[in-house]
PDB file of N, CA and C in Angstrom:
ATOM      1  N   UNK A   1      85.790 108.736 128.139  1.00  0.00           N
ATOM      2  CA  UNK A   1      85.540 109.887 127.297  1.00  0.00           C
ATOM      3  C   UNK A   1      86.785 110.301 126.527  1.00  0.00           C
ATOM      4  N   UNK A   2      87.799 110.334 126.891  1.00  0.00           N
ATOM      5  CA  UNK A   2      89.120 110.419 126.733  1.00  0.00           C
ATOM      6  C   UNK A   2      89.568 109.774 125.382  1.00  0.00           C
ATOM      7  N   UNK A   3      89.117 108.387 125.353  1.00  0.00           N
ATOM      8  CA  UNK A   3      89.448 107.716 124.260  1.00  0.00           C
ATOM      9  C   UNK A   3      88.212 107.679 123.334  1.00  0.00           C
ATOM     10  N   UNK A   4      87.246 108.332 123.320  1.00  0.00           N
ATOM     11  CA  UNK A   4      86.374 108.734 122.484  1.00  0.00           C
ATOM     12  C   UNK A   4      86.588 109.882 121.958  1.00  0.00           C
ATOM     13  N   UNK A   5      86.656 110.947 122.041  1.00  0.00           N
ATOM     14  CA  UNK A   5      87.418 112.186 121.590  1.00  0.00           C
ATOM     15  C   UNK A   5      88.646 111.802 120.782  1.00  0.00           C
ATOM     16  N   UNK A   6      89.461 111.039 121.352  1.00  0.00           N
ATOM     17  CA  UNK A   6      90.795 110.732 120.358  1.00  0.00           C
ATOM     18  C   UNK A   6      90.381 109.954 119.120  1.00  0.00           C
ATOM     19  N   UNK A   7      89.453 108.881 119.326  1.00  0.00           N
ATOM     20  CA  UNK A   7      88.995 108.338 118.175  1.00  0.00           C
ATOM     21  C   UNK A   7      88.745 109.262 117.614  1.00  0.00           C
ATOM     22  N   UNK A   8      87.554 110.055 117.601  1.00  0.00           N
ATOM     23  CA  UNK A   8      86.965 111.254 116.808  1.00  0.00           C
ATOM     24  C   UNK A   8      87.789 112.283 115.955  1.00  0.00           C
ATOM     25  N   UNK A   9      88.993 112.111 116.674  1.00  0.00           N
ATOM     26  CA  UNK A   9      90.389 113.615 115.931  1.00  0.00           C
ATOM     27  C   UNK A   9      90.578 112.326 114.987  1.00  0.00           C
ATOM     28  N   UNK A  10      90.742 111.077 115.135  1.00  0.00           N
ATOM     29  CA  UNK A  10      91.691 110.366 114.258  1.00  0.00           C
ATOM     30  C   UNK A  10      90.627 109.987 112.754  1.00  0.00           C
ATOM     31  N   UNK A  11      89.442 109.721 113.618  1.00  0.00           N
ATOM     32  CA  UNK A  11      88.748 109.997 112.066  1.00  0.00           C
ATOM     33  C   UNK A  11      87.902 110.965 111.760  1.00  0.00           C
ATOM     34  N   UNK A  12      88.579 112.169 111.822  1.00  0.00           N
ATOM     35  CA  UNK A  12      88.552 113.322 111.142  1.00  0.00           C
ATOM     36  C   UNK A  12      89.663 113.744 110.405  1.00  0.00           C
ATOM     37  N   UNK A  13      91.034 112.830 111.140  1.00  0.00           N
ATOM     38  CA  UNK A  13      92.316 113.063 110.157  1.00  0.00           C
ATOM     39  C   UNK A  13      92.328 112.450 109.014  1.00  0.00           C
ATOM     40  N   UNK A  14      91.717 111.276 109.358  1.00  0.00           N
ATOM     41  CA  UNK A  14      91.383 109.920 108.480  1.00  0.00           C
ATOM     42  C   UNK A  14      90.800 111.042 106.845  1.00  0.00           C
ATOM     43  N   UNK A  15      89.357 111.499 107.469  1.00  0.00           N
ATOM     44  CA  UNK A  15      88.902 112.182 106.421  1.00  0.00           C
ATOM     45  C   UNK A  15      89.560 113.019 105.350  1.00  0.00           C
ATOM     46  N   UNK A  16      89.765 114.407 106.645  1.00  0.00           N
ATOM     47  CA  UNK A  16      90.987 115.256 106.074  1.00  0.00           C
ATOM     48  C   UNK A  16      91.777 114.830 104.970  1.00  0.00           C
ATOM     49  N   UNK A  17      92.348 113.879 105.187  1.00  0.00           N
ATOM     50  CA  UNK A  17      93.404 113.591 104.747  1.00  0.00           C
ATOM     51  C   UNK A  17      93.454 112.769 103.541  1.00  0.00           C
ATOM     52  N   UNK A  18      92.103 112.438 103.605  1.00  0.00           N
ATOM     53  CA  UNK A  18      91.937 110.970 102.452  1.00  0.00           C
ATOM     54  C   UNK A  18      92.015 111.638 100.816  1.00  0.00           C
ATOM     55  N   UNK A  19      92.726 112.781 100.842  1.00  0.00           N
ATOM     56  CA  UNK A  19      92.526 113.553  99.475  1.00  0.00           C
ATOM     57  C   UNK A  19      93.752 112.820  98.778  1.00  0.00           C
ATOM     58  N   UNK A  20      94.421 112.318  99.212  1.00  0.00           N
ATOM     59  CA  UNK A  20      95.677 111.314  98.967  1.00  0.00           C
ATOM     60  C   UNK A  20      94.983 110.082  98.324  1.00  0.00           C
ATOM     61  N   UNK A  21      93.949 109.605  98.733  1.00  0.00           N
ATOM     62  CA  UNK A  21      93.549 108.639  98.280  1.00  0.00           C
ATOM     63  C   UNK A  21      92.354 108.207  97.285  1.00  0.00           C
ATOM     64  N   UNK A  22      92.395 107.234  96.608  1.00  0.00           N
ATOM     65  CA  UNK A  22      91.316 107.408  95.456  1.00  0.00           C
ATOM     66  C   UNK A  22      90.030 107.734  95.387  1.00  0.00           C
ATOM     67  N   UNK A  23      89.410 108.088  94.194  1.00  0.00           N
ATOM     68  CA  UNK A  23      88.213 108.245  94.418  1.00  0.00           C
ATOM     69  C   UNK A  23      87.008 107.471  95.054  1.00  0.00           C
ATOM     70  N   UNK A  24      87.317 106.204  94.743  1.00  0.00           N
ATOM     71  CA  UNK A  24      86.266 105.307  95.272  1.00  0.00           C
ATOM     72  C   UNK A  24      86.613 105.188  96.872  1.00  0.00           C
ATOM     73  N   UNK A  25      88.073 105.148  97.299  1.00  0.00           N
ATOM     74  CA  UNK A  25      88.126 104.929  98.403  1.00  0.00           C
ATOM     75  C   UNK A  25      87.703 105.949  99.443  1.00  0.00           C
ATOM     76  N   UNK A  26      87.655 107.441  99.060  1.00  0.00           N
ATOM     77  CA  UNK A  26      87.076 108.406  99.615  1.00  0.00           C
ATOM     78  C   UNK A  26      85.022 107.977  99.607  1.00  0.00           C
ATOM     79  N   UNK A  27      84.675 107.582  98.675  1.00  0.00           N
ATOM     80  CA  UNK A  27      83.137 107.394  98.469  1.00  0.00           C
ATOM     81  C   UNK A  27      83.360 106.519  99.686  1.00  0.00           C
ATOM     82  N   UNK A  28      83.845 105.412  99.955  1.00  0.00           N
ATOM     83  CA  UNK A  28      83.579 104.482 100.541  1.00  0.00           C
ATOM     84  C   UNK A  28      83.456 104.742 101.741  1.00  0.00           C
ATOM     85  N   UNK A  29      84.442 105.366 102.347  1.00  0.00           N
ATOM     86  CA  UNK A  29      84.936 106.555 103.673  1.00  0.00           C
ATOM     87  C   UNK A  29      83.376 107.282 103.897  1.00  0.00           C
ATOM     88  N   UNK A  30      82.938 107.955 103.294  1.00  0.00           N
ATOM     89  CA  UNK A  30      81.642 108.727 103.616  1.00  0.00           C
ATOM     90  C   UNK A  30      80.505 107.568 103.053  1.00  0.00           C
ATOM     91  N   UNK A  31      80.522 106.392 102.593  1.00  0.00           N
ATOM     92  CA  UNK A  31      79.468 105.560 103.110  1.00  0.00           C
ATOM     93  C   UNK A  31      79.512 104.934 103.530  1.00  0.00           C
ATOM     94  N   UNK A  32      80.566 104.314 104.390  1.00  0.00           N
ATOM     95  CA  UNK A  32      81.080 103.819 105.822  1.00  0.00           C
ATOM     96  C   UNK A  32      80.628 104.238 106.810  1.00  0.00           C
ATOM     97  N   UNK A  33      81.251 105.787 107.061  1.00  0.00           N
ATOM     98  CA  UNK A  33      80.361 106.385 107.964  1.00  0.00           C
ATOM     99  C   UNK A  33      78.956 106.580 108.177  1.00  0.00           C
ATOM    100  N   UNK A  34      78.653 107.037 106.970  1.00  0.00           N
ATOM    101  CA  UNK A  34      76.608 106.726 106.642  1.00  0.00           C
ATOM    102  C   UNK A  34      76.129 105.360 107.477  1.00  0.00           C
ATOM    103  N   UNK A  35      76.512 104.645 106.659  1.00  0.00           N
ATOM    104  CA  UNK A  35      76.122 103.241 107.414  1.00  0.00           C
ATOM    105  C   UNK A  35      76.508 102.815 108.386  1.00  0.00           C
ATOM    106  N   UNK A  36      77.793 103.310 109.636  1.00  0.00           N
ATOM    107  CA  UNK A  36      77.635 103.006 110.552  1.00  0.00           C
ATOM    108  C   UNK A  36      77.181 104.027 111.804  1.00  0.00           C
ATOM    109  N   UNK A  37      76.249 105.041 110.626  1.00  0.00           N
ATOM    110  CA  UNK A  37      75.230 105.807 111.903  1.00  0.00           C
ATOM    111  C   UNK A  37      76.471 107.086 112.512  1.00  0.00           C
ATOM    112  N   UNK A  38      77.653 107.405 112.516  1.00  0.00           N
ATOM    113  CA  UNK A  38      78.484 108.104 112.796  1.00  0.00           C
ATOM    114  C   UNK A  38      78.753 109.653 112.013  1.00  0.00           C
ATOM    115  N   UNK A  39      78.261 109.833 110.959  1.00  0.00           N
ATOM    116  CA  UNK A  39      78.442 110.675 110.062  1.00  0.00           C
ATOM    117  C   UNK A  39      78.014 111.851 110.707  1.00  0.00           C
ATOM    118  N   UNK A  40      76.915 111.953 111.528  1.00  0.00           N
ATOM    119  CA  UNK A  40      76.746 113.437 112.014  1.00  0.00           C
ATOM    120  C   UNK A  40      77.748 114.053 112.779  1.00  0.00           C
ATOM    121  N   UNK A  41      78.759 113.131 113.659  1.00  0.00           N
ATOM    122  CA  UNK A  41      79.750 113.345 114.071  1.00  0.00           C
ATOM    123  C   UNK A  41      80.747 114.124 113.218  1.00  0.00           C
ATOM    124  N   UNK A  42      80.887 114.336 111.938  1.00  0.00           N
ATOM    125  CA  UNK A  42      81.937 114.639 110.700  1.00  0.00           C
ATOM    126  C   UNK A  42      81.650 115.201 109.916  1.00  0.00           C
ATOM    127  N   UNK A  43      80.112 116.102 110.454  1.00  0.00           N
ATOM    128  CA  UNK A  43      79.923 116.786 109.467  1.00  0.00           C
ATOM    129  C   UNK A  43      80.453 118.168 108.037  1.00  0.00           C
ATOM    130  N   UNK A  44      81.149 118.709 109.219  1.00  0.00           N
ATOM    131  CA  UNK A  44      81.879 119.275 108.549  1.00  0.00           C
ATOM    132  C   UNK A  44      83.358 118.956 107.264  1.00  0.00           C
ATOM    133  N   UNK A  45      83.698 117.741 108.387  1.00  0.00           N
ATOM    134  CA  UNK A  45      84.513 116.996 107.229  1.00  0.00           C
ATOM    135  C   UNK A  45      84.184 116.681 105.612  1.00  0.00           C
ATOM    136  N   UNK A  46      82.727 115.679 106.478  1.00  0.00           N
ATOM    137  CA  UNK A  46      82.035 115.165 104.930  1.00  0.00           C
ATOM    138  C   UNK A  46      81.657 115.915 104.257  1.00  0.00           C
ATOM    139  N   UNK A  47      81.457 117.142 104.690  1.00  0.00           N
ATOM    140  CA  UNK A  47      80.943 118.201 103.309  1.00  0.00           C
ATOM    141  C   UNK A  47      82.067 118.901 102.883  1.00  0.00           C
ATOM    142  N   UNK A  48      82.879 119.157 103.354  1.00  0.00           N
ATOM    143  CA  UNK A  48      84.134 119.795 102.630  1.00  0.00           C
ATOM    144  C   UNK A  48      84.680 118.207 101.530  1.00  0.00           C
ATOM    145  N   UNK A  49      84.947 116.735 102.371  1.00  0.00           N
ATOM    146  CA  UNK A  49      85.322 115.780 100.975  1.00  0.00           C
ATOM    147  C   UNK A  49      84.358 116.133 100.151  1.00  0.00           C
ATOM    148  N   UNK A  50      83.011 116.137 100.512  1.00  0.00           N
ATOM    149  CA  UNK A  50      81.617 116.366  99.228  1.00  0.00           C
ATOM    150  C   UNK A  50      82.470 116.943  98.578  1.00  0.00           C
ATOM    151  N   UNK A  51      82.575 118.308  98.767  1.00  0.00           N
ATOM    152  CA  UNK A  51      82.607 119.100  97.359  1.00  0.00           C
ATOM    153  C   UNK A  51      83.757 118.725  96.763  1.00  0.00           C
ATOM    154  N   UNK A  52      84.821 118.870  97.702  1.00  0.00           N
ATOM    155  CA  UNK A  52      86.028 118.141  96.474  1.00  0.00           C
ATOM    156  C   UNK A  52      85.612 116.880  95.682  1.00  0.00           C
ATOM    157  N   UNK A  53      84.613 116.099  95.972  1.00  0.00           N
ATOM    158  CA  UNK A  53      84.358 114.361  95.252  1.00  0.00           C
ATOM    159  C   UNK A  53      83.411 115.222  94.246  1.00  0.00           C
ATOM    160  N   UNK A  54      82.751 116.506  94.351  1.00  0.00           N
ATOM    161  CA  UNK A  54      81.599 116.418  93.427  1.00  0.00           C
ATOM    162  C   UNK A  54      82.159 117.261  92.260  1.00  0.00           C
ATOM    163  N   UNK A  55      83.227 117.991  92.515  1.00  0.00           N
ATOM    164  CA  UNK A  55      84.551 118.557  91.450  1.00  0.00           C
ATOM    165  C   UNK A  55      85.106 117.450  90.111  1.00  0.00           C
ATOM    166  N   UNK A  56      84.913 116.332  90.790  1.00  0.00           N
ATOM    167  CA  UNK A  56      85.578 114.815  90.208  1.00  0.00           C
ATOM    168  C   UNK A  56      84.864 114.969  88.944  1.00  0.00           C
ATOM    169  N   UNK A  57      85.810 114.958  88.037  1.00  0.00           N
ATOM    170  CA  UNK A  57      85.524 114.646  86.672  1.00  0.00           C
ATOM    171  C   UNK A  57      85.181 113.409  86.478  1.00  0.00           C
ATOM    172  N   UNK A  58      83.878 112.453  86.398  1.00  0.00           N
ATOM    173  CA  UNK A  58      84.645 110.754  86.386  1.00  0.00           C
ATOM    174  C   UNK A  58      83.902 110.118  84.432  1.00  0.00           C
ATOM    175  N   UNK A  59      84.012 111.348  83.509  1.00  0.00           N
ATOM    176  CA  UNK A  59      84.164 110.998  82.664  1.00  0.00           C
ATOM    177  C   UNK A  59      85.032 110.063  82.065  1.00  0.00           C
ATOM    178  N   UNK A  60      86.778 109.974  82.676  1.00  0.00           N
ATOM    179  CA  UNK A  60      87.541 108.883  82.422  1.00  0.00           C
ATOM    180  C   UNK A  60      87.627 107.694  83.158  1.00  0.00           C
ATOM    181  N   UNK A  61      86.207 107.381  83.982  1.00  0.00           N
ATOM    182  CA  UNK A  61      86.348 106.438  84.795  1.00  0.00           C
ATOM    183  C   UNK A  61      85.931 105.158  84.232  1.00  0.00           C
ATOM    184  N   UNK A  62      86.245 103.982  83.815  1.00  0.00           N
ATOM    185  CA  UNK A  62      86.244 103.172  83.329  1.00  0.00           C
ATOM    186  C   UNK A  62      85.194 101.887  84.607  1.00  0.00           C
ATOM    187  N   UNK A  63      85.220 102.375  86.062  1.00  0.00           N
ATOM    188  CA  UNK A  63      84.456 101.343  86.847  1.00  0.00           C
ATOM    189  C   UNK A  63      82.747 102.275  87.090  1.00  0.00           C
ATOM    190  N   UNK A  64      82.236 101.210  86.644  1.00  0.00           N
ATOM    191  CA  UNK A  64      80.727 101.519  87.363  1.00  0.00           C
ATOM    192  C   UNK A  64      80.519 101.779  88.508  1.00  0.00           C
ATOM    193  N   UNK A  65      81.232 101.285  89.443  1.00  0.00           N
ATOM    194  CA  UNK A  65      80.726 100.615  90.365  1.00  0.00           C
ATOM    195  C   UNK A  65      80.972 102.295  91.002  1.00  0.00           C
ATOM    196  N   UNK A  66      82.100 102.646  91.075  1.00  0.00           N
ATOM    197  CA  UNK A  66      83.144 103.719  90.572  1.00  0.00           C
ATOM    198  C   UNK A  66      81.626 105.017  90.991  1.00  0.00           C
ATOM    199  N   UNK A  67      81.721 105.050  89.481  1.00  0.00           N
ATOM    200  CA  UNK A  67      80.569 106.151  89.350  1.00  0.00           C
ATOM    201  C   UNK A  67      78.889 105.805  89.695  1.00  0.00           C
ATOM    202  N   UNK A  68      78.994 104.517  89.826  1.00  0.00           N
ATOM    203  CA  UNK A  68      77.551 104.538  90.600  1.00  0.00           C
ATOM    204  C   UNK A  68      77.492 105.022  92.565  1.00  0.00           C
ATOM    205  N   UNK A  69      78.215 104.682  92.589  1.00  0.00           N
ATOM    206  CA  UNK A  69      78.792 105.197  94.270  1.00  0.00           C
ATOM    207  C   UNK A  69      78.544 106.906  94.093  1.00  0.00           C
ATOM    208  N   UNK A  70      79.139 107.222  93.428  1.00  0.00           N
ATOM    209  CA  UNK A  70      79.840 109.168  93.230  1.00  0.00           C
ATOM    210  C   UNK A  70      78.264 109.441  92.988  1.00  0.00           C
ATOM    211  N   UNK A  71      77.645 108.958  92.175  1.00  0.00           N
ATOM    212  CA  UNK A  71      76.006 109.443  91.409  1.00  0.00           C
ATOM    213  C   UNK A  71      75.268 109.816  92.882  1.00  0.00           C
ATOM    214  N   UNK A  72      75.283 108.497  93.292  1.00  0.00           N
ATOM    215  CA  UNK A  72      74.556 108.136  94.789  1.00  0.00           C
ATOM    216  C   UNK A  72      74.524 108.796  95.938  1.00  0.00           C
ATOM    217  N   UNK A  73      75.819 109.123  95.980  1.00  0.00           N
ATOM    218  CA  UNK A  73      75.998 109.740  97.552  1.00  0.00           C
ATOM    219  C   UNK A  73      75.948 111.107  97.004  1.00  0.00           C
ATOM    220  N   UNK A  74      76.496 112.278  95.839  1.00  0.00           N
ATOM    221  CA  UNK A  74      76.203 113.156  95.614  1.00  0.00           C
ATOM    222  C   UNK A  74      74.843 114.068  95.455  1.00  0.00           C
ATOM    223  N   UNK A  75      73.926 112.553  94.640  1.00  0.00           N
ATOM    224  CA  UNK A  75      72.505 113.179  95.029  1.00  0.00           C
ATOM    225  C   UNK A  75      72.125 112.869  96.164  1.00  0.00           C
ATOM    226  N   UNK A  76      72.267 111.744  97.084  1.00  0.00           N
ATOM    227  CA  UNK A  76      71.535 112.065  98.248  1.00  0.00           C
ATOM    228  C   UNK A  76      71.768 113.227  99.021  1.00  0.00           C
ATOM    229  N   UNK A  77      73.214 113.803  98.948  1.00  0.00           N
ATOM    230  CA  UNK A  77      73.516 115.039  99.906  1.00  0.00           C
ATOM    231  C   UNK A  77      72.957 116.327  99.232  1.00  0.00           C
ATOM    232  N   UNK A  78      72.212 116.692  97.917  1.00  0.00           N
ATOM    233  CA  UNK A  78      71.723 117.739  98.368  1.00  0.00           C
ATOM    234  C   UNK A  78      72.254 117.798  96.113  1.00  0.00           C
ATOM    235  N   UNK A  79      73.420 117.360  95.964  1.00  0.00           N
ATOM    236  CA  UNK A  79      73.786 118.250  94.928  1.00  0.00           C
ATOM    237  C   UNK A  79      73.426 117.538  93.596  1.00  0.00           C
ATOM    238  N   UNK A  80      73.393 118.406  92.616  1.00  0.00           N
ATOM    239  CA  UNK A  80      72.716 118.345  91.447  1.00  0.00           C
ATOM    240  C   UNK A  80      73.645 117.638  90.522  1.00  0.00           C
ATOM    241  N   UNK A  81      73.565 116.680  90.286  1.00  0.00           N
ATOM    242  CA  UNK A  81      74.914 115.892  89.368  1.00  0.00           C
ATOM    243  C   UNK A  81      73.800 115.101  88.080  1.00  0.00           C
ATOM    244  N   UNK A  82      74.295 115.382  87.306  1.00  0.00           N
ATOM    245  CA  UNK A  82      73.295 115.761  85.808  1.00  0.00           C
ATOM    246  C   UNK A  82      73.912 114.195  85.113  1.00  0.00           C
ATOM    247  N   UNK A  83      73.083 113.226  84.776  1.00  0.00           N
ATOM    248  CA  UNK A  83      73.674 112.053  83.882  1.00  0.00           C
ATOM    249  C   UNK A  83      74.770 112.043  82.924  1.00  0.00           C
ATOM    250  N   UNK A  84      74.038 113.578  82.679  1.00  0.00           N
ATOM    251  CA  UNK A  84      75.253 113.865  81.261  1.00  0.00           C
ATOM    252  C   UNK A  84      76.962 114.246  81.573  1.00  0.00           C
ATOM    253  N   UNK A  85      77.272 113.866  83.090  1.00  0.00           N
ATOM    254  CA  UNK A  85      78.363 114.107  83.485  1.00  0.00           C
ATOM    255  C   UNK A  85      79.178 113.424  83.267  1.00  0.00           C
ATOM    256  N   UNK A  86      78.394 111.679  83.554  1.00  0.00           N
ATOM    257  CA  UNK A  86      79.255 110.723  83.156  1.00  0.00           C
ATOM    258  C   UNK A  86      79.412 110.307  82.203  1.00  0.00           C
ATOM    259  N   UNK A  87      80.322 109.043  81.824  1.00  0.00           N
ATOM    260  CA  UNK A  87      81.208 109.086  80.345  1.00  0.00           C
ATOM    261  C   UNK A  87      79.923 108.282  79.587  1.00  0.00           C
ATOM    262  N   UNK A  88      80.023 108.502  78.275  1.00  0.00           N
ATOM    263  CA  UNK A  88      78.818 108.507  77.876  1.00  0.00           C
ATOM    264  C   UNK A  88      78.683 107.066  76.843  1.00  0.00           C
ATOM    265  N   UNK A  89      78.002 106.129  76.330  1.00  0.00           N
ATOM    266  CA  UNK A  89      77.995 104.621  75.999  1.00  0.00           C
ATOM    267  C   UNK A  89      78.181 104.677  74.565  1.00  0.00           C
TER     268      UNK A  89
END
């Protein structure tokens, strides 16, 4: 139990902390967790990164892949992210 709890602080620091790190790599972080079934564990984490990722301007984002990730996981969690956000063709 011991070393389950410590895992758990470390990826919650992991989270915390990932504001250091890029945008995609934060998306990836909360669909990592999604997909490996762990996310209810972090909830609070993942919704505090949410809102900072859904702040993300990614009008200057030049990768799809990029803003198809951000589109994805923002609407599945609940929030309203409008086409017309992203950079436009």
């Amino acid at each position: 139990m011991i070393r389950l709890e410590k895992l758990k602080e470390e990826v919650a620091t992991m989270i915390t902390s990932s504001i250091a790190c890029s945008l995609l790599e934060r998306l990836q972080l909360v669909d990592a967790l999604e997909r490996l079934c762990v996310d209810h564990l972090f909830e609070e984490q993942i919704n505090d990164l949410l809102v900072q990722i859904s702040s993300t301007n990614v009008m200057d984002c030049d990768d799809l892949h990029t803003v198809a990730v951000w589109f994805y996981l923002l609407r599945k969690h609940g929030y309203r992210v409008s086409q017309g956000k992203t950079k436009p063709k």
